[in-house]
PDB file of C-alpha atoms in Angstrom:
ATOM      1  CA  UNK Y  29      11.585 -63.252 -65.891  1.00 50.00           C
ATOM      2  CA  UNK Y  30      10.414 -63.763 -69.370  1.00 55.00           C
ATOM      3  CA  UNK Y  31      13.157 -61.497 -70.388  1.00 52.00           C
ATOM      4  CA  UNK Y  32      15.926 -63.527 -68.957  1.00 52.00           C
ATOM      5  CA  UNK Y  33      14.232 -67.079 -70.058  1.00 55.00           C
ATOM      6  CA  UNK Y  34      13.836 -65.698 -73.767  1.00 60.00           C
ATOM      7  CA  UNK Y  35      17.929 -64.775 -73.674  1.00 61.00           C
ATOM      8  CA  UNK Y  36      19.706 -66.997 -75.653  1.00 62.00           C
ATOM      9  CA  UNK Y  37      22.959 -64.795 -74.264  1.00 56.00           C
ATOM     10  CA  UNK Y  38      22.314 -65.187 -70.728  1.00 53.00           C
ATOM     11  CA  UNK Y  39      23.560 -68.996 -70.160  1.00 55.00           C
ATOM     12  CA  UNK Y  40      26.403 -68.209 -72.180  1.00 49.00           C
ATOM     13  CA  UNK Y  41      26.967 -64.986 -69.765  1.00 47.00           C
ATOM     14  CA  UNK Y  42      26.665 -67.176 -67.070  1.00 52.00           C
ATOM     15  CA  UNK Y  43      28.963 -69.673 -67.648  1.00 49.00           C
ATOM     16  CA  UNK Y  44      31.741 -67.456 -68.496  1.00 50.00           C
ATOM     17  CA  UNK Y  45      31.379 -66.285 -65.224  1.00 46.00           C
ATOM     18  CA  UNK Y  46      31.681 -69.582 -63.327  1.00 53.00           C
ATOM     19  CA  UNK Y  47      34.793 -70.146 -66.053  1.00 48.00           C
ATOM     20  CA  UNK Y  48      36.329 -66.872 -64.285  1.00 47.00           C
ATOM     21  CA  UNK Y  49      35.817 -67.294 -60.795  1.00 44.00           C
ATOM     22  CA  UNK Y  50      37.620 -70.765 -61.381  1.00 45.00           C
ATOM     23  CA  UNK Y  51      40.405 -69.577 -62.914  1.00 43.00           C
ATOM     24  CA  UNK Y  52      40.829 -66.745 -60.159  1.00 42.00           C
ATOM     25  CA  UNK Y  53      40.789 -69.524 -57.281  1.00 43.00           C
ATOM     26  CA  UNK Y  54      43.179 -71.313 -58.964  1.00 45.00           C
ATOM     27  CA  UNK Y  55      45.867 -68.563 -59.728  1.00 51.00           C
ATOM     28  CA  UNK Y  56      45.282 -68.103 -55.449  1.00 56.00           C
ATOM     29  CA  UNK Y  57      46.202 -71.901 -54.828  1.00 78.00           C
ATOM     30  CA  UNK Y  58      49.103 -72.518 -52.793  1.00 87.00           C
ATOM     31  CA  UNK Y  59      52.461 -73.620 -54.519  1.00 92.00           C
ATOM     32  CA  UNK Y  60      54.883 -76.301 -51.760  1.00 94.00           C
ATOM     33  CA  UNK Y  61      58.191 -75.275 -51.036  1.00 95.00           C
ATOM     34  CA  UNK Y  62      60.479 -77.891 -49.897  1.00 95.00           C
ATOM     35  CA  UNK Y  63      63.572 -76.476 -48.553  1.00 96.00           C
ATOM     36  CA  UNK Y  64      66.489 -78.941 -47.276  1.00 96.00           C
ATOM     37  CA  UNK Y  65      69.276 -78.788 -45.036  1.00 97.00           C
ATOM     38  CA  UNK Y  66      72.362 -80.683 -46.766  1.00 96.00           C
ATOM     39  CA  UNK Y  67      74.896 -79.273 -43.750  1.00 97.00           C
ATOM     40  CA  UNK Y  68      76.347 -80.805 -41.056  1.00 96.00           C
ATOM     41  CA  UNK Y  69      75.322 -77.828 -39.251  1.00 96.00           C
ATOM     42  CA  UNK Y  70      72.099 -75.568 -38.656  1.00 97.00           C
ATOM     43  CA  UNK Y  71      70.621 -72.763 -40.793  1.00 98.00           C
ATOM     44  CA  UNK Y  72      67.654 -70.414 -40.403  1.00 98.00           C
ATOM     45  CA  UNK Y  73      65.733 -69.285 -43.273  1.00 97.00           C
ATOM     46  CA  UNK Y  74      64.632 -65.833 -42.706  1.00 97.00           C
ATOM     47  CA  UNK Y  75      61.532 -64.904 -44.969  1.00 97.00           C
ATOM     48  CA  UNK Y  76      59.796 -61.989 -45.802  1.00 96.00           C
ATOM     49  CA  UNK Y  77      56.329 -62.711 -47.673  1.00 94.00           C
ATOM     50  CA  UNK Y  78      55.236 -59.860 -49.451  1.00 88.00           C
ATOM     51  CA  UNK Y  79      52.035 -58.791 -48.090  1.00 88.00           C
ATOM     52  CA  UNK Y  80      52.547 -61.217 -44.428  1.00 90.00           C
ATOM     53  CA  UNK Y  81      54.607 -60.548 -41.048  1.00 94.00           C
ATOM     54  CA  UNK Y  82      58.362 -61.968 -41.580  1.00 95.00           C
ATOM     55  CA  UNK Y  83      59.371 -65.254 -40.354  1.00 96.00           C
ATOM     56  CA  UNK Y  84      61.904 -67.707 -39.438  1.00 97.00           C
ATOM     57  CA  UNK Y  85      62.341 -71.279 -39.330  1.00 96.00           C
ATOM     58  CA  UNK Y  86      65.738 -72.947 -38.147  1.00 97.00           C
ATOM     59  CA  UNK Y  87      66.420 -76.423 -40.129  1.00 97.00           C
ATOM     60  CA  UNK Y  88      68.725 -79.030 -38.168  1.00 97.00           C
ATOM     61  CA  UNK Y  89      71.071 -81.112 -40.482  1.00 97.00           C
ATOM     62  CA  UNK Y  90      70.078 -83.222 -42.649  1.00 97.00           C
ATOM     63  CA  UNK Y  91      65.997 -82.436 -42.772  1.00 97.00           C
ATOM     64  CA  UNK Y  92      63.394 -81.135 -45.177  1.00 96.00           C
ATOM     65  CA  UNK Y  93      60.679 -78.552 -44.291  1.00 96.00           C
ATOM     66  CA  UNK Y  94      57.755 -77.469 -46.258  1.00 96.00           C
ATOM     67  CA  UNK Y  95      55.583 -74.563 -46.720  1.00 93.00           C
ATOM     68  CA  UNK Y  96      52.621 -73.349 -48.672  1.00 94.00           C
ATOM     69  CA  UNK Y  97      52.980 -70.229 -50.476  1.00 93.00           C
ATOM     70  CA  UNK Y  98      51.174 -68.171 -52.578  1.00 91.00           C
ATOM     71  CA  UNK Y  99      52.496 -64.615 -52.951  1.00 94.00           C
ATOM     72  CA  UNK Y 100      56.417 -63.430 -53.573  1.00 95.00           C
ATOM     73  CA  UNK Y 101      58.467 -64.341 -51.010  1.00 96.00           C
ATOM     74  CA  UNK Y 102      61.784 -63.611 -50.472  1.00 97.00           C
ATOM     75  CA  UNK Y 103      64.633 -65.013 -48.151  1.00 97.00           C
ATOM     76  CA  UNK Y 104      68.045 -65.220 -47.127  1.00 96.00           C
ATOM     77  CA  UNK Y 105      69.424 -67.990 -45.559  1.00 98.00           C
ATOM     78  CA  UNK Y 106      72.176 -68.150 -42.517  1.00 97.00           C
ATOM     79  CA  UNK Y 107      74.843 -70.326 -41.398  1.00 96.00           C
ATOM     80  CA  UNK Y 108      77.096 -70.205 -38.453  1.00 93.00           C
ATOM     81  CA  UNK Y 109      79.492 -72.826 -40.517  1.00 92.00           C
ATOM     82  CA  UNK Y 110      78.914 -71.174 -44.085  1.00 95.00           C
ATOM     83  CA  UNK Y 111      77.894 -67.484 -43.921  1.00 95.00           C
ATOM     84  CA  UNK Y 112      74.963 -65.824 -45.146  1.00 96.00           C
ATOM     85  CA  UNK Y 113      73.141 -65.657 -48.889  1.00 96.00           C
ATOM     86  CA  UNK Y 114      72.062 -62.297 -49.932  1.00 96.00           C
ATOM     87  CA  UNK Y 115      67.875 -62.381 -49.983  1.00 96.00           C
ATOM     88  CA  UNK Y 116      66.363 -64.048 -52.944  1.00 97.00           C
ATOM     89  CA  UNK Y 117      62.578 -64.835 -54.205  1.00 96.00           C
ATOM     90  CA  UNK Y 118      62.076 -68.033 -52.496  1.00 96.00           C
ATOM     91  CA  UNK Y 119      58.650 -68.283 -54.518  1.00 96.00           C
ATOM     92  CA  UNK Y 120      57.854 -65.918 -57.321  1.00 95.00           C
ATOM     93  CA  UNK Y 121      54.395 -66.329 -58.958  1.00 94.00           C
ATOM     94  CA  UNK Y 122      55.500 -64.914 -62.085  1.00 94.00           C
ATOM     95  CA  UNK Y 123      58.767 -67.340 -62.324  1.00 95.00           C
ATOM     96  CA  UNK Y 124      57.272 -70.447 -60.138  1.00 94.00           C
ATOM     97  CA  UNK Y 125      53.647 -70.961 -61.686  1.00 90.00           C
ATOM     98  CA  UNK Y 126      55.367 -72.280 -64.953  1.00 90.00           C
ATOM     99  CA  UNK Y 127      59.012 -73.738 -63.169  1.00 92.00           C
ATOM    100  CA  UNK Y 128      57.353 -75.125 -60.599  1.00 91.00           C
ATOM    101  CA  UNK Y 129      53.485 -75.125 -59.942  1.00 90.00           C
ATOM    102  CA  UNK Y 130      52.843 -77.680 -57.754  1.00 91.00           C
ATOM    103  CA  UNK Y 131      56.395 -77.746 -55.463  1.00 92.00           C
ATOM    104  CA  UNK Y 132      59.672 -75.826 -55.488  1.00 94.00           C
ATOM    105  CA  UNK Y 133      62.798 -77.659 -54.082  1.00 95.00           C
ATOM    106  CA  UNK Y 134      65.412 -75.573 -52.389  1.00 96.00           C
ATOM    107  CA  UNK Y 135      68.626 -77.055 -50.792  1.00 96.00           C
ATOM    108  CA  UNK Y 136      71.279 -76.104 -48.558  1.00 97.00           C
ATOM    109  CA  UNK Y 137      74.686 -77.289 -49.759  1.00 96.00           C
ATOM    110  CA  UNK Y 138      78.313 -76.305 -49.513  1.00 96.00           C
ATOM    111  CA  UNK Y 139      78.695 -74.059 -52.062  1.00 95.00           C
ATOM    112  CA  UNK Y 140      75.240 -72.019 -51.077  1.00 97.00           C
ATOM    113  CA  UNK Y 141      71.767 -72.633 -51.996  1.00 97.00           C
ATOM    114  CA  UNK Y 142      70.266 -73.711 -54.826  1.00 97.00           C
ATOM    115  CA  UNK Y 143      66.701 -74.074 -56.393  1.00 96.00           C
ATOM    116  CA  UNK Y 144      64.934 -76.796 -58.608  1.00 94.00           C
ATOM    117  CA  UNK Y 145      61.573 -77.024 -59.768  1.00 91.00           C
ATOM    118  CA  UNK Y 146      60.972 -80.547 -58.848  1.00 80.00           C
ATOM    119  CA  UNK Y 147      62.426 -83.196 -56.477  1.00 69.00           C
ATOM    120  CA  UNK Y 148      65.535 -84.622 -57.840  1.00 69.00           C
ATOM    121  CA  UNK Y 149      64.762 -84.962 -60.962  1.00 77.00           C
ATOM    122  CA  UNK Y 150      66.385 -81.874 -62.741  1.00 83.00           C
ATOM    123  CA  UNK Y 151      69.292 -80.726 -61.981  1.00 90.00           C
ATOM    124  CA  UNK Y 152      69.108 -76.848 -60.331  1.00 92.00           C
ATOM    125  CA  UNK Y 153      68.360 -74.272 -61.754  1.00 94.00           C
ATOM    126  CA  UNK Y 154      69.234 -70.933 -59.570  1.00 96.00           C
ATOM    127  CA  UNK Y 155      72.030 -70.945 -57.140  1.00 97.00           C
ATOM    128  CA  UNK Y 156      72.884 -68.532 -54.498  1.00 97.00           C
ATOM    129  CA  UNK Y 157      76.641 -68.285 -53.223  1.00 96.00           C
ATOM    130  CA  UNK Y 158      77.588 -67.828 -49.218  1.00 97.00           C
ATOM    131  CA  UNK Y 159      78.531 -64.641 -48.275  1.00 94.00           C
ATOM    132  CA  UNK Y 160      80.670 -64.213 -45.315  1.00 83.00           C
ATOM    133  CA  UNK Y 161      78.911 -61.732 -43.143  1.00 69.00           C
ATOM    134  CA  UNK Y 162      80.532 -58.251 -43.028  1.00 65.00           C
ATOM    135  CA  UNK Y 163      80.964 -58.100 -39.311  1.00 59.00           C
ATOM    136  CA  UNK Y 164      83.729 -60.817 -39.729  1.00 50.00           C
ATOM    137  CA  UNK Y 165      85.949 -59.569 -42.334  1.00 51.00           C
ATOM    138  CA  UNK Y 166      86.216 -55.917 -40.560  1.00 53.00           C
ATOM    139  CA  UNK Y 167      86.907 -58.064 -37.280  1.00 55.00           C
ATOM    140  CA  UNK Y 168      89.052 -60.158 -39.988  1.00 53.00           C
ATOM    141  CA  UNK Y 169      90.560 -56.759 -41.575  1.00 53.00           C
ATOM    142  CA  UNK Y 170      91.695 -55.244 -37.695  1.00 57.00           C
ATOM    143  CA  UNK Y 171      93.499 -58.528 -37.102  1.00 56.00           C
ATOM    144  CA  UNK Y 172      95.645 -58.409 -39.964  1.00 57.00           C
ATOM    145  CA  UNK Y 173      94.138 -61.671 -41.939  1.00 55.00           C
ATOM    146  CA  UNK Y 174      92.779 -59.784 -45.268  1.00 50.00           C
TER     147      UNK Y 174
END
């Protein structure tokens, strides 16, 4: 006991250890994702987090939802009016915990769906075209309209 009072190095020890620890809980913390639905129509937002079972939420028109996440996650995004997106990194700790550590915003719009690292108040940033899905242009293709 002696040993460890006579230690000049041990408090400093110490405290760079409770300085770690913090700084691992707070790479872990949660980042919001706000994802909107702009359409007149519905959309699901399939999701696949990285290291979690898939998912699916369907957004009505003209609402918000939000989630918490904390490891990559990547989506794709369907509607019946617009078509599909190809999957893309919803969150991305490596891009999001500088472009956006506290909340994302995602929104569905007419041209596809885009990202912004804040509510409103920058313009987006990433954008992510519809697709038309490729059972409709072979049905498209047999009937002689491509």
């Amino acid at each position: 006991m002696e040993f460890l009072m006579g230690n000049k190095h041990v408090p400093v020890l110490a405290l760079f250890c409770i300085a770690s620890w913090e700084m691992q809980l707070s790479t872990v913390s949660a980042t919001t994702i706000n994802f909107g639905n702009d359409l007149q129509s519905s959309v699901s937002v399939n999701c696949h987090p990285k290291e979690a079972d898939p998912w699916t939420h369907v957004l009505k028109p003209f609402t918000v939802d939000s989630w918490e996440l904390s490891e990559a996650t990547f989506c794709n995004v369907t509607s019946d009016e617009k078509g599909c997106t190809d999957a893309f990194a919803i969150y991305d700790p490596k891009r999001d915990s500088v472009r956006c550590p506290l909340s994302c915003q995602w929104d569905v719009v007419d041209s596809g769906v885009t990202g912004r690292p804040d509510d409103y108040l920058t313009p987006p940033d990433i954008f992510f075209n519809w697709k038309k899905p490729k059972v409709a242009e072979n049905e498209a293709s047999k009937d002689g309209e491509i």
